[in-house]
PDB file of C-alpha atoms and ligand atoms in Angstrom:
ATOM      1  CA  MET A1269      19.213  10.356  -3.950  1.00 48.00           C
ATOM      2  CA  ASP A1270      22.719   8.970  -4.289  1.00 61.00           C
ATOM      3  CA  TYR A1271      24.486  11.027  -1.111  1.00 70.00           C
ATOM      4  CA  PHE A1272      22.557   9.001   0.774  1.00 74.00           C
ATOM      5  CA  SER A1273      23.580   5.215   1.446  1.00 80.00           C
ATOM      6  CA  GLY A1274      21.421   2.286  -0.178  1.00 88.00           C
ATOM      7  CA  HIS A1275      18.831   1.183   2.244  1.00 91.00           C
ATOM      8  CA  ILE A1276      17.676   5.097   3.323  1.00 92.00           C
ATOM      9  CA  SER A1277      17.607   5.922   0.079  1.00 93.00           C
ATOM     10  CA  ASP A1278      15.285   2.965  -0.578  1.00 94.00           C
ATOM     11  CA  LEU A1279      13.634   3.838   2.980  1.00 94.00           C
ATOM     12  CA  ILE A1280      13.405   7.398   1.412  1.00 95.00           C
ATOM     13  CA  GLU A1281      11.835   5.832  -1.733  1.00 94.00           C
ATOM     14  CA  GLN A1282       9.793   2.935  -0.602  1.00 95.00           C
ATOM     15  CA  LEU A1283       7.909   6.491   1.667  1.00 96.00           C
ATOM     16  CA  ALA A1284       7.718   8.783  -1.620  1.00 96.00           C
ATOM     17  CA  SER A1285       5.923   6.546  -3.400  1.00 95.00           C
ATOM     18  CA  LEU A1286       2.766   6.636  -0.692  1.00 94.00           C
ATOM     19  CA  PRO A1287       0.105   8.713  -1.143  1.00 91.00           C
ATOM     20  CA  SER A1288       0.629  12.965  -0.134  1.00 90.00           C
ATOM     21  CA  ILE A1289       3.951  12.365   0.312  1.00 93.00           C
ATOM     22  CA  GLY A1290       6.678  14.194  -1.122  1.00 92.00           C
ATOM     23  CA  THR A1291      10.055  13.246  -0.914  1.00 92.00           C
ATOM     24  CA  LYS A1292      10.963  15.879   1.273  1.00 94.00           C
ATOM     25  CA  THR A1293       7.895  14.492   3.897  1.00 95.00           C
ATOM     26  CA  ALA A1294      10.072  11.271   2.431  1.00 95.00           C
ATOM     27  CA  GLN A1295      13.091  12.079   3.555  1.00 95.00           C
ATOM     28  CA  ARG A1296      11.740  13.834   6.798  1.00 95.00           C
ATOM     29  CA  LEU A1297      10.216  11.069   8.047  1.00 96.00           C
ATOM     30  CA  ALA A1298      13.234   8.566   6.950  1.00 95.00           C
ATOM     31  CA  PHE A1299      15.633  10.163   9.242  1.00 95.00           C
ATOM     32  CA  HIS A1300      12.830  10.675  11.938  1.00 96.00           C
ATOM     33  CA  ILE A1301      12.669   6.393  11.795  1.00 96.00           C
ATOM     34  CA  ILE A1302      16.386   6.002  11.487  1.00 94.00           C
ATOM     35  CA  SER A1303      16.273   8.025  14.663  1.00 96.00           C
ATOM     36  CA  MET A1304      13.939   5.990  16.734  1.00 96.00           C
ATOM     37  CA  PRO A1305      14.960   3.117  19.347  1.00 97.00           C
ATOM     38  CA  GLU A1306      14.511  -0.121  17.596  1.00 96.00           C
ATOM     39  CA  GLU A1307      11.794  -1.494  18.970  1.00 97.00           C
ATOM     40  CA  LYS A1308       9.444   1.099  18.506  1.00 97.00           C
ATOM     41  CA  VAL A1309      10.623   0.645  14.419  1.00 97.00           C
ATOM     42  CA  GLU A1310      10.489  -3.365  14.990  1.00 97.00           C
ATOM     43  CA  ARG A1311       6.872  -2.491  16.224  1.00 97.00           C
ATOM     44  CA  LEU A1312       5.804   0.267  12.725  1.00 96.00           C
ATOM     45  CA  ALA A1313       6.903  -2.785  10.574  1.00 96.00           C
ATOM     46  CA  SER A1314       5.398  -5.144  12.299  1.00 95.00           C
ATOM     47  CA  ALA A1315       2.306  -3.536  12.482  1.00 94.00           C
ATOM     48  CA  LEU A1316       2.402  -2.796   8.656  1.00 94.00           C
ATOM     49  CA  VAL A1317       2.864  -5.993   7.543  1.00 95.00           C
ATOM     50  CA  ASN A1318       0.132  -7.713   9.795  1.00 92.00           C
ATOM     51  CA  THR A1319      -2.404  -5.115   8.527  1.00 90.00           C
ATOM     52  CA  ARG A1320      -1.324  -6.155   5.665  1.00 91.00           C
ATOM     53  CA  LYS A1321      -1.695  -9.545   6.011  1.00 92.00           C
ATOM     54  CA  ASN A1322      -4.716 -10.149   7.659  1.00 91.00           C
ATOM     55  CA  ILE A1323      -6.841  -7.623   5.943  1.00 92.00           C
ATOM     56  CA  ARG A1324      -9.747  -8.739   4.586  1.00 94.00           C
ATOM     57  CA  TYR A1325     -13.652  -7.817   4.150  1.00 96.00           C
ATOM     58  CA  CYS A1326     -16.226  -8.211   6.635  1.00 96.00           C
ATOM     59  CA  GLU A1327     -18.621 -10.653   5.451  1.00 96.00           C
ATOM     60  CA  GLU A1328     -21.843  -8.446   6.251  1.00 96.00           C
ATOM     61  CA  CYS A1329     -20.786  -4.159   5.123  1.00 97.00           C
ATOM     62  CA  LEU A1330     -17.460  -5.317   3.306  1.00 97.00           C
ATOM     63  CA  THR A1331     -15.237  -2.441   5.250  1.00 97.00           C
ATOM     64  CA  LEU A1332     -11.944  -3.748   5.618  1.00 95.00           C
ATOM     65  CA  THR A1333     -11.163  -5.417   8.494  1.00 94.00           C
ATOM     66  CA  ASP A1334      -8.875  -8.003   9.838  1.00 90.00           C
ATOM     67  CA  ALA A1335     -11.998 -10.421  11.540  1.00 91.00           C
ATOM     68  CA  ASP A1336     -14.457 -12.354  10.208  1.00 94.00           C
ATOM     69  CA  LYS A1337     -17.106  -8.977  10.787  1.00 96.00           C
ATOM     70  CA  CYS A1338     -16.062  -5.905  11.900  1.00 96.00           C
ATOM     71  CA  PRO A1339     -16.227  -4.070  15.202  1.00 96.00           C
ATOM     72  CA  VAL A1340     -19.544  -2.237  14.096  1.00 97.00           C
ATOM     73  CA  CYS A1341     -21.160  -5.603  12.593  1.00 97.00           C
ATOM     74  CA  ARG A1342     -20.333  -6.916  15.480  1.00 97.00           C
ATOM     75  CA  ASN A1343     -22.249  -4.858  17.931  1.00 97.00           C
ATOM     76  CA  GLU A1344     -25.466  -5.996  19.119  1.00 95.00           C
ATOM     77  CA  ARG A1345     -26.123  -2.283  20.028  1.00 96.00           C
ATOM     78  CA  ARG A1346     -26.842  -0.580  16.364  1.00 97.00           C
ATOM     79  CA  ASP A1347     -29.581  -0.437  14.814  1.00 97.00           C
ATOM     80  CA  HIS A1348     -28.773  -3.334  12.178  1.00 97.00           C
ATOM     81  CA  LYS A1349     -32.509  -2.576   9.959  1.00 97.00           C
ATOM     82  CA  THR A1350     -30.493   0.535   8.960  1.00 97.00           C
ATOM     83  CA  ILE A1351     -28.078   0.386   6.427  1.00 97.00           C
ATOM     84  CA  MET A1352     -25.630   3.326   5.203  1.00 97.00           C
ATOM     85  CA  VAL A1353     -23.805   2.694   2.432  1.00 97.00           C
ATOM     86  CA  VAL A1354     -20.600   4.360   1.324  1.00 95.00           C
ATOM     87  CA  GLU A1355     -18.468   3.757  -1.695  1.00 95.00           C
ATOM     88  CA  THR A1356     -15.091   3.155   0.741  1.00 94.00           C
ATOM     89  CA  PRO A1357     -14.183   2.010   3.811  1.00 94.00           C
ATOM     90  CA  ARG A1358     -12.874   5.707   4.928  1.00 91.00           C
ATOM     91  CA  ASP A1359     -16.303   7.276   4.083  1.00 91.00           C
ATOM     92  CA  LEU A1360     -17.341   4.572   6.609  1.00 94.00           C
ATOM     93  CA  ALA A1361     -15.140   5.900   8.961  1.00 92.00           C
ATOM     94  CA  ALA A1362     -16.160   9.208   8.625  1.00 89.00           C
ATOM     95  CA  TYR A1363     -19.172   8.065   9.373  1.00 90.00           C
ATOM     96  CA  GLU A1364     -18.115   6.610  12.395  1.00 93.00           C
ATOM     97  CA  ARG A1365     -16.001   9.689  13.811  1.00 90.00           C
ATOM     98  CA  THR A1366     -19.521  11.344  13.674  1.00 88.00           C
ATOM     99  CA  GLY A1367     -20.015   9.373  16.920  1.00 89.00           C
ATOM    100  CA  LYS A1368     -23.750  10.164  15.711  1.00 88.00           C
ATOM    101  CA  TYR A1369     -25.186   6.925  13.510  1.00 93.00           C
ATOM    102  CA  GLU A1370     -26.488   3.940  14.579  1.00 95.00           C
ATOM    103  CA  GLY A1371     -26.640   1.785  12.338  1.00 97.00           C
ATOM    104  CA  VAL A1372     -24.885  -0.386  10.106  1.00 98.00           C
ATOM    105  CA  TYR A1373     -22.745   0.358   6.560  1.00 98.00           C
ATOM    106  CA  HIS A1374     -22.504  -1.029   3.170  1.00 98.00           C
ATOM    107  CA  VAL A1375     -19.416  -0.537   1.710  1.00 97.00           C
ATOM    108  CA  LEU A1376     -20.006  -0.685  -2.383  1.00 97.00           C
ATOM    109  CA  HIS A1377     -15.801  -0.489  -2.958  1.00 96.00           C
ATOM    110  CA  GLY A1378     -16.275   2.435  -5.854  1.00 95.00           C
ATOM    111  CA  ALA A1379     -18.948   4.129  -7.690  1.00 95.00           C
ATOM    112  CA  ILE A1380     -20.393   3.974 -11.028  1.00 95.00           C
ATOM    113  CA  SER A1381     -18.873   5.934 -13.246  1.00 94.00           C
ATOM    114  CA  PRO A1382     -19.290   5.110 -17.981  1.00 89.00           C
ATOM    115  CA  MET A1383     -16.490   7.306 -17.914  1.00 89.00           C
ATOM    116  CA  LEU A1384     -14.729   5.084 -16.178  1.00 91.00           C
ATOM    117  CA  GLY A1385     -16.360   2.119 -17.572  1.00 93.00           C
ATOM    118  CA  ILE A1386     -17.143   0.500 -14.524  1.00 94.00           C
ATOM    119  CA  GLY A1387     -20.417  -0.781 -13.910  1.00 94.00           C
ATOM    120  CA  PRO A1388     -22.933  -1.909 -11.723  1.00 94.00           C
ATOM    121  CA  ASP A1389     -21.426  -5.654 -11.741  1.00 94.00           C
ATOM    122  CA  ASP A1390     -17.848  -3.447 -11.041  1.00 95.00           C
ATOM    123  CA  ILE A1391     -18.784  -2.079  -7.493  1.00 96.00           C
ATOM    124  CA  ARG A1392     -20.504  -4.557  -4.073  1.00 96.00           C
ATOM    125  CA  LEU A1393     -24.024  -4.028  -5.432  1.00 95.00           C
ATOM    126  CA  LYS A1394     -25.482  -7.859  -5.339  1.00 95.00           C
ATOM    127  CA  GLU A1395     -23.795  -8.194  -1.676  1.00 96.00           C
ATOM    128  CA  LEU A1396     -26.405  -5.091  -1.075  1.00 96.00           C
ATOM    129  CA  MET A1397     -29.025  -6.563  -2.686  1.00 95.00           C
ATOM    130  CA  ARG A1398     -27.988 -10.322  -0.985  1.00 95.00           C
ATOM    131  CA  ARG A1399     -28.591  -8.212   2.574  1.00 95.00           C
ATOM    132  CA  LEU A1400     -31.848  -6.298   1.720  1.00 95.00           C
ATOM    133  CA  GLU A1401     -33.420  -9.670   1.551  1.00 94.00           C
ATOM    134  CA  GLY A1402     -33.554  -9.575   5.200  1.00 92.00           C
ATOM    135  CA  ASP A1403     -35.213  -7.232   8.214  1.00 94.00           C
ATOM    136  CA  VAL A1404     -34.119  -3.909   6.514  1.00 96.00           C
ATOM    137  CA  LYS A1405     -36.116  -0.827   7.025  1.00 96.00           C
ATOM    138  CA  GLU A1406     -33.664   2.329   5.992  1.00 96.00           C
ATOM    139  CA  VAL A1407     -31.480   2.067   3.017  1.00 97.00           C
ATOM    140  CA  ILE A1408     -29.469   5.477   3.008  1.00 96.00           C
ATOM    141  CA  ILE A1409     -27.153   5.806   0.115  1.00 95.00           C
ATOM    142  CA  ALA A1410     -24.206   8.407   1.408  1.00 94.00           C
ATOM    143  CA  THR A1411     -22.279   7.862  -1.856  1.00 93.00           C
ATOM    144  CA  ASN A1412     -19.708  11.068  -3.299  1.00 89.00           C
ATOM    145  CA  SER A1413     -21.197  14.017  -4.503  1.00 85.00           C
ATOM    146  CA  THR A1414     -19.804  13.581  -7.655  1.00 86.00           C
ATOM    147  CA  LEU A1415     -21.176  12.850 -10.697  1.00 88.00           C
ATOM    148  CA  GLU A1416     -20.134   8.883  -9.561  1.00 91.00           C
ATOM    149  CA  GLY A1417     -21.832   9.022  -6.414  1.00 91.00           C
ATOM    150  CA  GLU A1418     -24.733  10.583  -7.951  1.00 91.00           C
ATOM    151  CA  THR A1419     -25.444   8.118 -10.317  1.00 92.00           C
ATOM    152  CA  THR A1420     -24.636   5.629  -8.513  1.00 95.00           C
ATOM    153  CA  ALA A1421     -27.081   7.009  -5.815  1.00 94.00           C
ATOM    154  CA  MET A1422     -30.127   6.551  -8.583  1.00 93.00           C
ATOM    155  CA  TYR A1423     -29.160   3.394  -9.923  1.00 95.00           C
ATOM    156  CA  ILE A1424     -29.673   1.965  -5.916  1.00 96.00           C
ATOM    157  CA  SER A1425     -32.780   4.387  -5.416  1.00 94.00           C
ATOM    158  CA  ARG A1426     -34.249   2.681  -8.070  1.00 94.00           C
ATOM    159  CA  LEU A1427     -32.820  -0.915  -7.994  1.00 94.00           C
ATOM    160  CA  ILE A1428     -34.840  -0.788  -4.379  1.00 95.00           C
ATOM    161  CA  LYS A1429     -37.597   0.921  -5.210  1.00 92.00           C
ATOM    162  CA  PRO A1430     -39.538  -2.161  -6.274  1.00 93.00           C
ATOM    163  CA  THR A1431     -39.137  -4.192  -2.512  1.00 93.00           C
ATOM    164  CA  GLY A1432     -40.664  -1.176  -0.713  1.00 93.00           C
ATOM    165  CA  ILE A1433     -37.563  -0.929   1.912  1.00 96.00           C
ATOM    166  CA  LYS A1434     -37.365   3.323   2.466  1.00 95.00           C
ATOM    167  CA  THR A1435     -34.596   4.615   0.698  1.00 95.00           C
ATOM    168  CA  THR A1436     -33.238   7.899   1.267  1.00 94.00           C
ATOM    169  CA  ARG A1437     -29.889  10.371   0.129  1.00 93.00           C
ATOM    170  CA  ILE A1438     -27.794  12.341   2.835  1.00 89.00           C
ATOM    171  CA  ALA A1439     -28.504  16.620   1.922  1.00 84.00           C
ATOM    172  CA  ASN A1440     -27.034  18.005  -0.079  1.00 69.00           C
ATOM    173  CA  GLY A1441     -24.585  19.918   3.021  1.00 53.00           C
ATOM    174  CA  VAL A1442     -21.515  17.849   1.354  1.00 56.00           C
ATOM    175  CA  PRO A1443     -20.244  19.788  -1.488  1.00 57.00           C
ATOM    176  CA  VAL A1444     -20.556  19.425  -5.248  1.00 48.00           C
ATOM    177  CA  GLY A1445     -17.815  17.171  -6.344  1.00 51.00           C
ATOM    178  CA  GLY A1446     -16.392  16.310  -1.939  1.00 57.00           C
ATOM    179  CA  ASP A1447     -15.376  13.639  -0.856  1.00 64.00           C
ATOM    180  CA  LEU A1448     -16.869  12.302   2.322  1.00 64.00           C
ATOM    181  CA  GLU A1449     -13.784  12.175   4.020  1.00 63.00           C
ATOM    182  CA  ASN A1450     -12.502  15.315   4.291  1.00 64.00           C
ATOM    183  CA  ILE A1451     -15.808  16.916   5.203  1.00 69.00           C
ATOM    184  CA  ASP A1452     -15.937  17.975   9.159  1.00 76.00           C
ATOM    185  CA  GLU A1453     -18.232  15.785  11.716  1.00 77.00           C
ATOM    186  CA  VAL A1454     -21.177  18.904  11.906  1.00 75.00           C
ATOM    187  CA  THR A1455     -21.800  18.963   8.105  1.00 79.00           C
ATOM    188  CA  LEU A1456     -22.059  15.372   7.659  1.00 80.00           C
ATOM    189  CA  LEU A1457     -24.085  15.289  10.620  1.00 79.00           C
ATOM    190  CA  ARG A1458     -26.528  17.771   9.108  1.00 79.00           C
ATOM    191  CA  ALA A1459     -26.506  15.567   5.764  1.00 80.00           C
ATOM    192  CA  LEU A1460     -27.871  12.455   7.181  1.00 83.00           C
ATOM    193  CA  GLU A1461     -30.651  14.561   9.040  1.00 80.00           C
ATOM    194  CA  GLY A1462     -31.726  16.229   6.330  1.00 79.00           C
ATOM    195  CA  ARG A1463     -31.626  13.362   4.864  1.00 86.00           C
ATOM    196  CA  THR A1464     -34.161  13.083   2.126  1.00 83.00           C
ATOM    197  CA  GLU A1465     -36.830   9.747   0.618  1.00 86.00           C
ATOM    198  CA  LEU A1466     -36.345   9.155  -2.724  1.00 83.00           C
TER     199      LEU A1466
HETATM  200 ZN1   ZN B1484     -19.500  -5.049   8.900  1.00 94.58          ZN
END
């Protein structure tokens, strides 16, 4: 990339380091950014910096947000007695896009994976159990249908059993090995509606 000036090469390199952006796309984006009005570029840059600076975990569901509580947890119209357990904030976003789920969430930030040495203490399970000491009527386990997601679902359901709280698992409408965020809304809704009690 020596044929570009230092700044342009640096910009392309930074963009190319992002997931699913190859060198060609990075070049295209870089030249697009260069051609943008300066104030637009400044808005983009400060959006990046401000988001990163202000990001924190929701004190209730642990999703990423920029306030003490995320918009879902802040919303009093949501059913706070139904908690859907997901692996990542992106999974939460996928269910929010369906616009049909009325409960709240709990984000684990990962899944149990003996192969990768990720145990129950490495994901946000303790926080979930603490929430269940409150008034909860159902826990919907919506971890991915991967080996790790299934292992995690089984582990959680065993953990919750003694509390007597109803625990359900989303249906297998979600293809095995599928990441929740890549699945269309109809399939997600079907998986949610077809959930079974554990
Ligand atoms: Zn929240």
